[in-house]
């Protein structure tokens, strides 16, 4: 293996020019997962590309995606139904942006405005919550993969005087072609299976940052369903707390026997990052829903409580030792992980 | 994310050695497509690897492919029939070459000699013609993915005194193995499904460059089908024009009701690249064919006309604003695109 | 295409910090394969990522995988059954490690301890044996892809006073989730198809290096099957010889008509690397097995002999011209290859 040689070129080109480049970075992790029944090994390695450039007039632009965002497999999705797993080369994974004084416009597999401003609860464990199904993540109504059957989505962001404004949308058009993946252009009339006008999913949100306090408020609409999300975060020295409240309308799942309609999700999380590298993280969330029996029409309100707690130790150089425990009414057993995660 | 560290190694190694290296580059685009019915978002991001080296005796060698040329999905092909979508690691996407005083020999997913010498008409739009099905591209008989069921193809090129000579061929052998993709070697007798002798596709072509004028002539043969291609290109200051004529024999598609036999394709294109960064591009092409009713034997000559027109503006730093319109008798509606494309 | 720019960052960061990095390297090859019936073109290009870092306390860590180890296709496997083809992002291809004074621990698609210590016979040809089905490779009982239905495997290595000690294992738990690939964590109770306790495959081995002599001994256990492997290697100036003996218990394949039980595999190989860049390589192996007729219970001992011979010439700069011939009782015809291979 030979190392890559850039130095001569680089030394010449650093003399003031705004040159486009592709940076290569990565992450990895290794450790143990307790899935409620068994202790299992779990590891992964990933590489990311971050391309950046600048136009003559000073407009920034760039693109980023991971190698595994080109395989059409997300590890969770249907292996054969690759159309919704996303491909950076088709705009349904990764993203591309332009940015200037007017704000930043990103296209691809972007998060919604509500998610961009309000985010998630704090994750625990060396797999950052993946060992427990990412219970710290709020299920947002649009963006982040939800509307990729419409191809790339867009996210606009603008910041002024501590206010962060965001808006996002899908294009409302789902084109299905013989053998083609969503977002691809390789579809002429002969291959066209369906060109459906579907609902344009959209979202608007605003956040405010002031001296360690953050507030967020957003609204999203996806077909009949809608959400209002409110969040607040506060930092006191090494201690940070965050709360999120999501009110949902017409978000329902139907299994033929009963209809499960989600009413609201809310949760709190806290983390403590000590100067010696030790950190502790915790979250709790509740998902409230109404269960309606289709045959009798009888309904009942119910809820799922979930929580997680974790600890970490920064080993320096990009390595962190971490472990966590999560439990949920949604899962049968409590689960745990312990291992090392790396950034390169 | 840490930046990659090469400087120390690089400074030491630049002292005269011919070292092999892998350069990382990329491209991306974002904008809008009008597909005749709807306006849609369209974006993508891609990364390319270009590996180069030199032997002690001064022979150059190298290889190149994109990350998405390892996913086995080309965005247009059959998702499950991955064997013909190509993999750089199996020689059916990307390519490998050696080059010296005797010329350059490239193996993999190469273009045919006729395409190498005659090329295509000029593309329009920020998706470089993809928004309209790449109507500016001539459908060459071999190479460029057509014969990859035979595994890698080869292309030989040699230039002398303004003449560019090219020859290409497939190997005439299609080996089908249980579960294996074309081009792979993992096939022993137990897994062998079929080892067919198929037609060796080949192509020869010659071009001539003189003071801004280019001429090209080529012949290709793929089974019963053959093509003769003639092209000419001329540049006058910022203005360039190009014409291509392709005569086809025995190139037919049969849908059970009628046989469509392509007779010839010809087209013209022009582009104007102004010094202020503004460019305009246009092409027109005609595909002539004979339609024979299988039941009655009655035939009729018909043709498809297609055209495209586009404009672009170079923003510097690798960014270009571009848009285009295309229409064709082959498609129901005119289509258009508008957006920004980037190189990194 | 712009070259990547790292120099400024790199020069600043080389001042003593232990920074994580991702190095990009690659390999490629092109040439001809004679498969016993036809001469075929064969080429490929691959890119590898090697990520490395160091904690503040001096612990080394890293990860490595190739781009094609993210496509879920190994070129030989079942295209649809992607779960066992492996993904670096799920721990079933590539690997992650930590290393310190206590030894090195690697997780992912690792080789078994027996393979790590005893290795394979020497490969021949520009495809390093792939043209003949890698007959130079010993079929080890665990690791190297065999147990990836249990997710990542682990390998531990430690060296002291010329002794190399290795131990490896799988976790004995095979979790099958709807649509998910092995090793992924995206499986909650709703998606769980099966959580089976399967056999933990493990292996232990020890090697000894002394003045150009190497000895290896290992044991592996995978369910009812087990293996004992013994190897020796000796170098005399430019000449190196190696022998491997593998004794197998309860390793059987059943086709419904007869049961084929492998008893032992043994082989020898030699290579001669001359100072002028010319090398010759050869191997011979025998696989002994018992064939039992299921209906009659009659059994017969039989064996497969395989051999290969090759020559190579180092062209410098990472390029090697090489060719080889292989024949085996297992295959109908002798096969051969000839071509150039590159490292970047």
Coordinates of C-alpha atoms in Angstrom, one line a residue, chain C residues 30-332:
Chain C
X30 CA -5.8 -6.9 -16.2
X31 CA -5.1 -9.8 -18.5
X32 CA -6.3 -13.1 -19.9
X33 CA -7.9 -16.2 -18.3
X34 CA -8.0 -19.6 -20.1
X35 CA -10.9 -21.3 -18.4
X36 CA -10.3 -24.7 -20.1
X37 CA -12.6 -23.8 -23.0
X38 CA -12.1 -20.2 -23.9
X39 CA -9.6 -17.3 -23.5
X40 CA -11.3 -14.5 -21.7
X41 CA -10.5 -10.9 -20.7
X42 CA -10.4 -10.4 -17.0
X43 CA -9.8 -7.2 -15.1
X44 CA -10.7 -5.4 -11.9
X45 CA -10.0 -2.2 -9.9
X46 CA -10.4 -1.8 -6.1
X47 CA -9.9 0.9 -3.5
X48 CA -9.1 0.3 0.2
X49 CA -9.5 2.5 3.2
X50 CA -7.1 2.2 6.1
X51 CA -8.0 4.3 9.1
X52 CA -5.6 4.6 12.0
X53 CA -5.4 6.5 15.3
X54 CA -3.9 6.5 18.8
X55 CA -5.4 7.3 22.2
X56 CA -3.7 9.7 24.6
X57 CA -2.4 6.7 26.5
X58 CA -0.8 5.2 23.4
X59 CA -3.3 2.5 22.5
X60 CA -3.4 2.1 18.7
X61 CA -6.7 1.6 16.9
X62 CA -8.0 1.4 13.4
X63 CA -10.3 0.0 10.8
X64 CA -10.0 -1.1 7.2
X65 CA -12.2 -2.2 4.3
X66 CA -12.5 -1.9 0.6
X67 CA -15.2 0.0 -1.4
X68 CA -16.5 -3.3 -2.8
X69 CA -16.9 -4.6 0.8
X70 CA -19.8 -2.2 1.0
X71 CA -21.8 -3.6 -1.9
X72 CA -22.9 -6.8 -0.3
X73 CA -21.8 -8.8 -3.4
X74 CA -18.8 -10.9 -3.2
X75 CA -18.8 -12.0 -6.8
X76 CA -19.3 -15.6 -5.9
X77 CA -22.2 -15.5 -3.5
X78 CA -25.9 -15.5 -4.1
X79 CA -26.8 -12.0 -5.3
X80 CA -30.1 -11.9 -3.4
X81 CA -28.8 -13.5 -0.2
X82 CA -26.8 -10.4 0.7
X83 CA -26.8 -11.2 4.4
X84 CA -23.8 -13.5 4.2
X85 CA -21.9 -11.5 1.6
X86 CA -21.0 -9.0 4.2
X87 CA -21.0 -5.2 4.7
X88 CA -18.3 -3.2 6.5
X89 CA -21.0 -0.9 7.9
X90 CA -22.6 -4.0 9.6
X91 CA -19.3 -5.6 10.8
X92 CA -19.6 -8.5 8.4
X93 CA -16.9 -7.3 6.0
X94 CA -13.6 -5.4 6.8
X95 CA -12.6 -5.1 10.4
X96 CA -11.9 -2.8 13.4
X97 CA -9.1 -3.2 15.9
X98 CA -7.5 -2.0 19.1
X99 CA -3.9 -2.8 19.9
X100 CA -1.6 -2.3 22.8
X101 CA 1.0 -4.0 25.0
X102 CA -1.5 -6.7 25.8
X103 CA -1.9 -7.6 22.2
X104 CA -4.2 -6.8 19.3
X105 CA -8.0 -7.4 19.3
X106 CA -9.8 -7.3 15.9
X107 CA -13.5 -7.5 15.3
X108 CA -15.4 -8.0 12.0
X109 CA -14.8 -10.4 9.1
X110 CA -11.6 -11.8 10.6
X111 CA -9.7 -15.0 9.9
X112 CA -9.6 -17.8 12.4
X113 CA -6.6 -18.3 14.7
X114 CA -5.7 -21.4 12.8
X115 CA -5.7 -19.5 9.5
X116 CA -3.8 -16.5 11.0
X117 CA -1.0 -18.7 12.2
X118 CA -0.9 -21.3 9.4
X119 CA -2.0 -19.4 6.4
X120 CA -2.3 -20.8 2.9
X121 CA 0.0 -22.2 0.2
X122 CA 1.6 -19.8 -2.2
X123 CA -0.7 -18.4 -4.9
X124 CA 0.1 -18.4 -8.6
X125 CA -0.9 -16.2 -11.5
X126 CA -1.8 -12.5 -12.0
X127 CA -5.2 -13.2 -10.3
X128 CA -3.4 -14.7 -7.3
X129 CA -5.2 -18.0 -7.8
X130 CA -8.7 -16.7 -8.4
X131 CA -8.6 -18.0 -12.0
X132 CA -8.6 -21.6 -10.6
X133 CA -10.9 -21.1 -7.6
X134 CA -8.0 -20.4 -5.2
X135 CA -6.9 -24.0 -4.9
X136 CA -3.9 -22.8 -2.9
X137 CA -6.2 -21.7 -0.1
X138 CA -6.9 -24.1 2.8
X139 CA -10.6 -24.3 3.6
X140 CA -10.5 -23.3 7.3
X141 CA -13.4 -24.3 9.5
X142 CA -14.2 -20.9 11.0
X143 CA -13.6 -17.2 10.4
X144 CA -12.9 -15.6 7.0
X145 CA -16.6 -15.4 6.2
X146 CA -17.8 -18.8 7.4
X147 CA -19.6 -17.7 10.6
X148 CA -20.8 -14.3 9.6
X149 CA -24.5 -15.3 10.1
X150 CA -23.5 -14.8 13.7
X151 CA -22.4 -11.2 12.9
X152 CA -18.8 -10.0 13.5
X153 CA -16.2 -12.5 14.8
X154 CA -13.2 -11.6 16.9
X155 CA -9.5 -12.4 16.6
X156 CA -6.9 -11.9 19.4
X157 CA -3.2 -11.9 18.7
X158 CA -0.2 -11.6 20.9
X159 CA 3.5 -12.0 20.2
X160 CA 6.4 -12.6 22.6
X161 CA 9.9 -14.0 22.2
X162 CA 9.2 -15.3 18.7
X163 CA 6.0 -16.9 19.7
X164 CA 2.8 -15.8 18.1
X165 CA -0.4 -16.7 19.9
X166 CA -3.9 -16.3 18.4
X167 CA -7.4 -17.0 19.5
X168 CA -10.7 -16.4 17.6
X169 CA -14.4 -16.9 18.1
X170 CA -17.9 -16.2 17.0
X171 CA -20.6 -15.2 19.5
X172 CA -22.9 -18.2 19.1
X173 CA -26.0 -16.2 18.4
X174 CA -27.8 -15.9 15.1
X175 CA -30.5 -13.2 15.1
X176 CA -32.6 -13.1 11.9
X177 CA -34.7 -10.0 11.4
X178 CA -37.2 -9.2 8.7
X179 CA -35.3 -7.6 5.8
X180 CA -32.2 -6.9 7.9
X181 CA -28.7 -8.1 7.1
X182 CA -26.7 -10.1 9.6
X183 CA -24.8 -8.0 12.0
X184 CA -27.2 -5.1 11.8
X185 CA -28.9 -3.8 15.0
X186 CA -32.1 -2.7 13.3
X187 CA -34.2 -5.5 14.8
X188 CA -36.9 -4.9 17.4
X189 CA -39.4 -7.5 18.7
X190 CA -41.8 -6.8 15.8
X191 CA -39.2 -7.6 13.1
X192 CA -37.6 -10.5 14.9
X193 CA -37.9 -13.8 12.9
X194 CA -35.6 -16.0 14.9
X195 CA -33.1 -15.6 17.7
X196 CA -31.2 -18.9 17.7
X197 CA -28.5 -20.1 19.9
X198 CA -26.1 -21.7 17.5
X199 CA -22.7 -23.2 18.1
X200 CA -19.9 -20.8 19.1
X201 CA -17.1 -21.4 16.6
X202 CA -13.7 -20.9 18.1
X203 CA -10.0 -21.5 17.3
X204 CA -6.7 -21.3 19.1
X205 CA -3.2 -21.5 17.6
X206 CA 0.4 -20.8 18.3
X207 CA 3.3 -20.1 15.9
X208 CA 7.0 -19.9 16.4
X209 CA 9.5 -17.8 14.3
X210 CA 13.2 -18.5 14.4
X211 CA 15.8 -17.4 11.9
X212 CA 13.8 -17.9 8.7
X213 CA 12.0 -21.0 10.1
X214 CA 8.3 -20.8 11.0
X215 CA 6.2 -23.4 12.8
X216 CA 2.4 -23.3 13.4
X217 CA -0.1 -25.4 15.2
X218 CA -3.8 -24.8 15.7
X219 CA -7.2 -26.2 16.7
X220 CA -10.6 -25.0 15.6
X221 CA -14.1 -26.2 16.6
X222 CA -17.3 -25.3 14.7
X223 CA -20.4 -27.2 16.0
X224 CA -19.7 -31.0 15.6
X225 CA -16.8 -30.3 13.2
X226 CA -13.2 -29.7 14.3
X227 CA -9.8 -29.3 12.7
X228 CA -6.1 -29.6 13.8
X229 CA -3.7 -27.7 11.5
X230 CA 0.1 -28.0 11.5
X231 CA 2.4 -25.9 9.2
X232 CA 6.1 -25.3 8.6
X233 CA 7.9 -22.8 6.5
X234 CA 11.6 -22.4 5.8
X235 CA 13.6 -19.8 3.8
X236 CA 17.0 -20.3 2.3
X237 CA 18.3 -17.2 0.6
X238 CA 15.7 -16.4 -2.2
X239 CA 14.1 -19.8 -1.8
X240 CA 11.1 -20.5 0.5
X241 CA 9.2 -23.7 1.1
X242 CA 6.0 -24.3 3.1
X243 CA 3.9 -27.3 4.1
X244 CA 0.4 -27.4 5.7
X245 CA -1.4 -30.4 7.2
X246 CA -5.1 -30.2 8.2
X247 CA -6.9 -33.0 9.9
X248 CA -10.6 -32.7 9.9
X249 CA -13.3 -34.4 12.0
X250 CA -17.1 -34.5 11.1
X251 CA -16.8 -32.1 8.1
X252 CA -19.3 -33.6 5.7
X253 CA -21.5 -32.6 2.8
X254 CA -24.7 -34.5 2.0
X255 CA -26.3 -34.3 -1.5
X256 CA -29.2 -36.8 -0.7
X257 CA -27.5 -39.6 -2.5
X258 CA -24.2 -39.8 -0.8
X259 CA -22.3 -38.3 2.1
X260 CA -18.9 -36.8 1.4
X261 CA -16.8 -36.5 4.6
X262 CA -13.5 -34.7 4.4
X263 CA -10.7 -36.5 6.3
X264 CA -7.6 -34.4 5.7
X265 CA -6.0 -31.9 3.4
X266 CA -2.3 -31.5 3.1
X267 CA 0.0 -29.7 0.6
X268 CA 3.4 -28.2 -0.1
X269 CA 4.4 -25.0 -1.9
X270 CA 7.7 -23.4 -2.9
X271 CA 8.7 -20.0 -4.3
X272 CA 11.9 -18.6 -5.6
X273 CA 12.3 -14.8 -5.7
X274 CA 15.3 -13.8 -7.6
X275 CA 17.1 -10.5 -7.1
X276 CA 16.5 -9.5 -10.8
X277 CA 12.7 -9.4 -10.1
X278 CA 11.9 -12.8 -11.5
X279 CA 9.9 -15.2 -9.3
X280 CA 8.5 -18.7 -9.7
X281 CA 5.8 -20.3 -7.5
X282 CA 4.3 -23.7 -7.2
X283 CA 2.0 -25.7 -4.9
X284 CA 0.5 -29.2 -4.7
X285 CA -2.3 -30.3 -2.4
X286 CA -4.3 -33.4 -1.7
X287 CA -7.9 -33.5 -0.2
X288 CA -8.7 -36.9 1.2
X289 CA -12.4 -37.8 1.8
X290 CA -14.8 -40.7 2.3
X291 CA -17.8 -41.1 0.1
X292 CA -20.7 -43.1 1.7
X293 CA -23.7 -44.2 -0.3
X294 CA -26.7 -43.3 1.8
X295 CA -28.9 -46.2 0.4
X296 CA -26.4 -49.0 0.8
X297 CA -24.1 -47.7 3.5
X298 CA -21.2 -48.7 1.4
X299 CA -18.2 -46.3 1.7
X300 CA -15.1 -45.7 -0.4
X301 CA -12.0 -43.5 0.3
X302 CA -11.1 -41.1 -2.5
X303 CA -8.9 -38.0 -3.0
X304 CA -8.5 -34.9 -5.1
X305 CA -5.1 -33.8 -6.2
X306 CA -4.5 -30.2 -7.2
X307 CA -1.5 -28.3 -8.3
X308 CA -0.4 -25.0 -9.6
X309 CA 2.7 -23.4 -11.1
X310 CA 3.4 -19.8 -11.9
X311 CA 6.0 -17.2 -12.8
X312 CA 6.2 -13.5 -12.1
X313 CA 8.3 -10.5 -13.0
X314 CA 8.4 -7.3 -10.9
X315 CA 8.2 -4.3 -13.2
X316 CA 8.7 -1.9 -10.3
X317 CA 6.4 1.0 -9.1
X318 CA 3.8 -1.5 -7.9
X319 CA 3.4 -3.4 -11.2
X320 CA 4.0 -7.2 -11.6
X321 CA 3.7 -9.3 -14.7
X322 CA 2.5 -12.8 -13.8
X323 CA 1.0 -16.0 -15.1
X324 CA 0.0 -19.4 -13.8
X325 CA -1.4 -22.8 -14.6
X326 CA -3.6 -24.9 -12.3
X327 CA -5.1 -28.3 -12.6
X328 CA -7.2 -30.3 -10.2
X329 CA -9.1 -33.6 -10.0
X330 CA -12.0 -31.5 -8.8
X331 CA -12.1 -29.5 -12.1
X332 CA -12.5 -31.0 -15.6

